[in-house]
Amino acid sequence: MWDNNLRVFGDIIVASGGQLTVRCKLDFFDNRKIIVNQGGKLIIDGGKVTSSCGQWEGIIVKGNYNLDQSNPANYGIVQTMNGAVIENARIGIGYADEGPHTDWGGLIQCDN
């Protein structure tokens, strides 16, 4: 869990089996992103993900739509809650950024 404000100089990758909870401000540099891999989970719980100088790339959530979608290990999850904010991004949350379309398929749950 991250609960202290951070400047982010590189990409953040949430690995399969990993979970990252953000309860602070993440201030990204240009052209940086968060990647949530298949089987990973990102929770933005009242946090703010932004860029104070320019535009960051956004959040990419990956999965595999060819696999059983009732199994959370087959897709990445992004969950926002408690007034979470995603701003100044080229794409707030997207499903895939490169490669074949088989990496499409993720779960996005937004509240407030």
Tab-separated table of C-alpha atoms in Angstrom:
chain	number	residue	atom	x	y	z
A	1	MET	CA	0.000	0.000	0.000
A	2	TRP	CA	1.240	3.463	-0.892
A	3	ASP	CA	0.022	6.296	1.295
A	4	ASN	CA	2.756	8.932	0.870
A	5	ASN	CA	2.738	11.261	-2.158
A	6	LEU	CA	5.234	10.221	-4.843
A	7	ARG	CA	6.775	11.637	-8.021
A	8	VAL	CA	6.881	8.844	-10.591
A	9	PHE	CA	9.767	8.867	-13.084
A	10	GLY	CA	9.134	5.455	-14.714
A	11	ASP	CA	6.356	3.021	-15.475
A	12	ILE	CA	4.670	1.151	-12.625
A	13	ILE	CA	3.949	-2.517	-13.317
A	14	VAL	CA	1.558	-4.563	-11.184
A	15	ALA	CA	2.652	-8.169	-11.786
A	16	SER	CA	0.459	-11.228	-11.992
A	17	GLY	CA	-0.480	-12.164	-8.429
A	18	GLY	CA	0.413	-8.681	-7.174
A	19	GLN	CA	-1.762	-5.953	-5.715
A	20	LEU	CA	-1.041	-2.245	-5.343
A	21	THR	CA	-3.280	0.033	-3.280
A	22	VAL	CA	-2.815	3.783	-3.810
A	23	ARG	CA	-4.085	6.144	-1.095
A	24	CYS	CA	-1.895	9.107	-1.995
A	25	LYS	CA	-1.049	11.365	-4.919
A	26	LEU	CA	1.058	9.840	-7.683
A	27	ASP	CA	2.518	12.580	-9.866
A	28	PHE	CA	3.728	11.072	-13.163
A	29	PHE	CA	6.224	12.494	-15.606
A	30	ASP	CA	5.262	12.662	-19.304
A	31	ASN	CA	4.759	9.425	-21.225
A	32	ARG	CA	4.734	7.161	-18.147
A	33	LYS	CA	2.024	4.650	-17.324
A	34	ILE	CA	0.704	2.033	-14.954
A	35	ILE	CA	0.426	-1.482	-16.388
A	36	VAL	CA	-1.758	-4.008	-14.570
A	37	ASN	CA	-0.828	-7.425	-15.888
A	38	GLN	CA	-3.140	-10.406	-16.140
A	39	GLY	CA	-3.781	-11.628	-12.577
A	40	GLY	CA	-2.717	-8.305	-10.987
A	41	LYS	CA	-4.880	-5.766	-9.154
A	42	LEU	CA	-4.636	-1.977	-8.791
A	43	ILE	CA	-6.832	-0.255	-6.194
A	44	ILE	CA	-6.981	3.539	-6.105
A	45	ASP	CA	-8.607	4.166	-2.733
A	46	GLY	CA	-9.162	7.908	-2.414
A	47	GLY	CA	-5.849	8.551	-4.146
A	48	LYS	CA	-5.073	10.843	-7.049
A	49	VAL	CA	-3.111	9.735	-10.105
A	50	THR	CA	-2.054	12.714	-12.196
A	51	SER	CA	0.730	14.635	-13.905
A	52	SER	CA	1.605	18.163	-12.864
A	53	CYS	CA	3.772	18.790	-15.937
A	54	GLY	CA	2.312	17.575	-19.193
A	55	GLN	CA	0.337	14.442	-19.884
A	56	TRP	CA	1.045	10.925	-18.688
A	57	GLU	CA	-0.094	7.850	-20.637
A	58	GLY	CA	-2.657	6.391	-18.184
A	59	ILE	CA	-3.507	2.940	-16.855
A	60	ILE	CA	-3.348	-0.162	-19.059
A	61	VAL	CA	-5.143	-3.274	-17.777
A	62	LYS	CA	-4.340	-6.591	-19.459
A	63	GLY	CA	-5.986	-9.949	-19.612
A	64	ASN	CA	-6.935	-12.659	-22.075
A	65	TYR	CA	-10.467	-12.680	-23.404
A	66	ASN	CA	-9.939	-16.222	-24.746
A	67	LEU	CA	-9.702	-17.598	-21.186
A	68	ASP	CA	-12.431	-18.211	-18.594
A	69	GLN	CA	-13.512	-14.737	-17.416
A	70	SER	CA	-14.927	-16.100	-14.147
A	71	ASN	CA	-11.326	-16.724	-12.999
A	72	PRO	CA	-9.644	-13.488	-11.776
A	73	ALA	CA	-6.214	-14.943	-12.646
A	74	ASN	CA	-7.141	-14.491	-16.320
A	75	TYR	CA	-7.484	-10.702	-16.278
A	76	GLY	CA	-6.115	-7.609	-14.572
A	77	ILE	CA	-8.324	-5.583	-12.245
A	78	VAL	CA	-8.462	-1.815	-11.690
A	79	GLN	CA	-10.719	-0.635	-8.885
A	80	THR	CA	-11.346	2.980	-7.869
A	81	MET	CA	-13.199	4.045	-4.720
A	82	ASN	CA	-13.668	6.774	-2.125
A	83	GLY	CA	-13.335	9.715	-4.485
A	84	ALA	CA	-10.319	8.418	-6.412
A	85	VAL	CA	-9.139	10.701	-9.229
A	86	ILE	CA	-7.384	9.881	-12.496
A	87	GLU	CA	-6.499	13.039	-14.416
A	88	ASN	CA	-4.207	14.582	-17.046
A	89	ALA	CA	-3.842	11.196	-18.772
A	90	ARG	CA	-3.858	10.514	-22.493
A	91	ILE	CA	-6.184	7.570	-21.761
A	92	GLY	CA	-7.502	7.244	-18.197
A	93	ILE	CA	-7.908	3.453	-18.250
A	94	GLY	CA	-7.447	1.326	-21.367
A	95	TYR	CA	-7.454	-2.375	-22.136
A	96	ALA	CA	-4.293	-2.859	-24.201
A	97	ASP	CA	-1.468	-0.751	-25.539
A	98	GLU	CA	0.480	-3.071	-27.798
A	99	GLY	CA	0.687	-6.544	-29.243
A	100	PRO	CA	-2.048	-8.821	-30.482
A	101	HIS	CA	-5.596	-8.314	-29.323
A	102	THR	CA	-5.406	-11.477	-27.189
A	103	ASP	CA	-4.132	-9.360	-24.270
A	104	TRP	CA	-7.440	-7.485	-24.176
A	105	GLY	CA	-9.737	-8.280	-21.316
A	106	GLY	CA	-9.695	-6.683	-17.900
A	107	LEU	CA	-12.085	-5.706	-15.163
A	108	ILE	CA	-12.608	-2.048	-14.295
A	109	GLN	CA	-14.708	-1.262	-11.217
A	110	CYS	CA	-15.318	2.414	-10.480
A	111	ASP	CA	-17.173	3.792	-7.472
A	112	ASN	CA	-17.595	7.541	-6.775
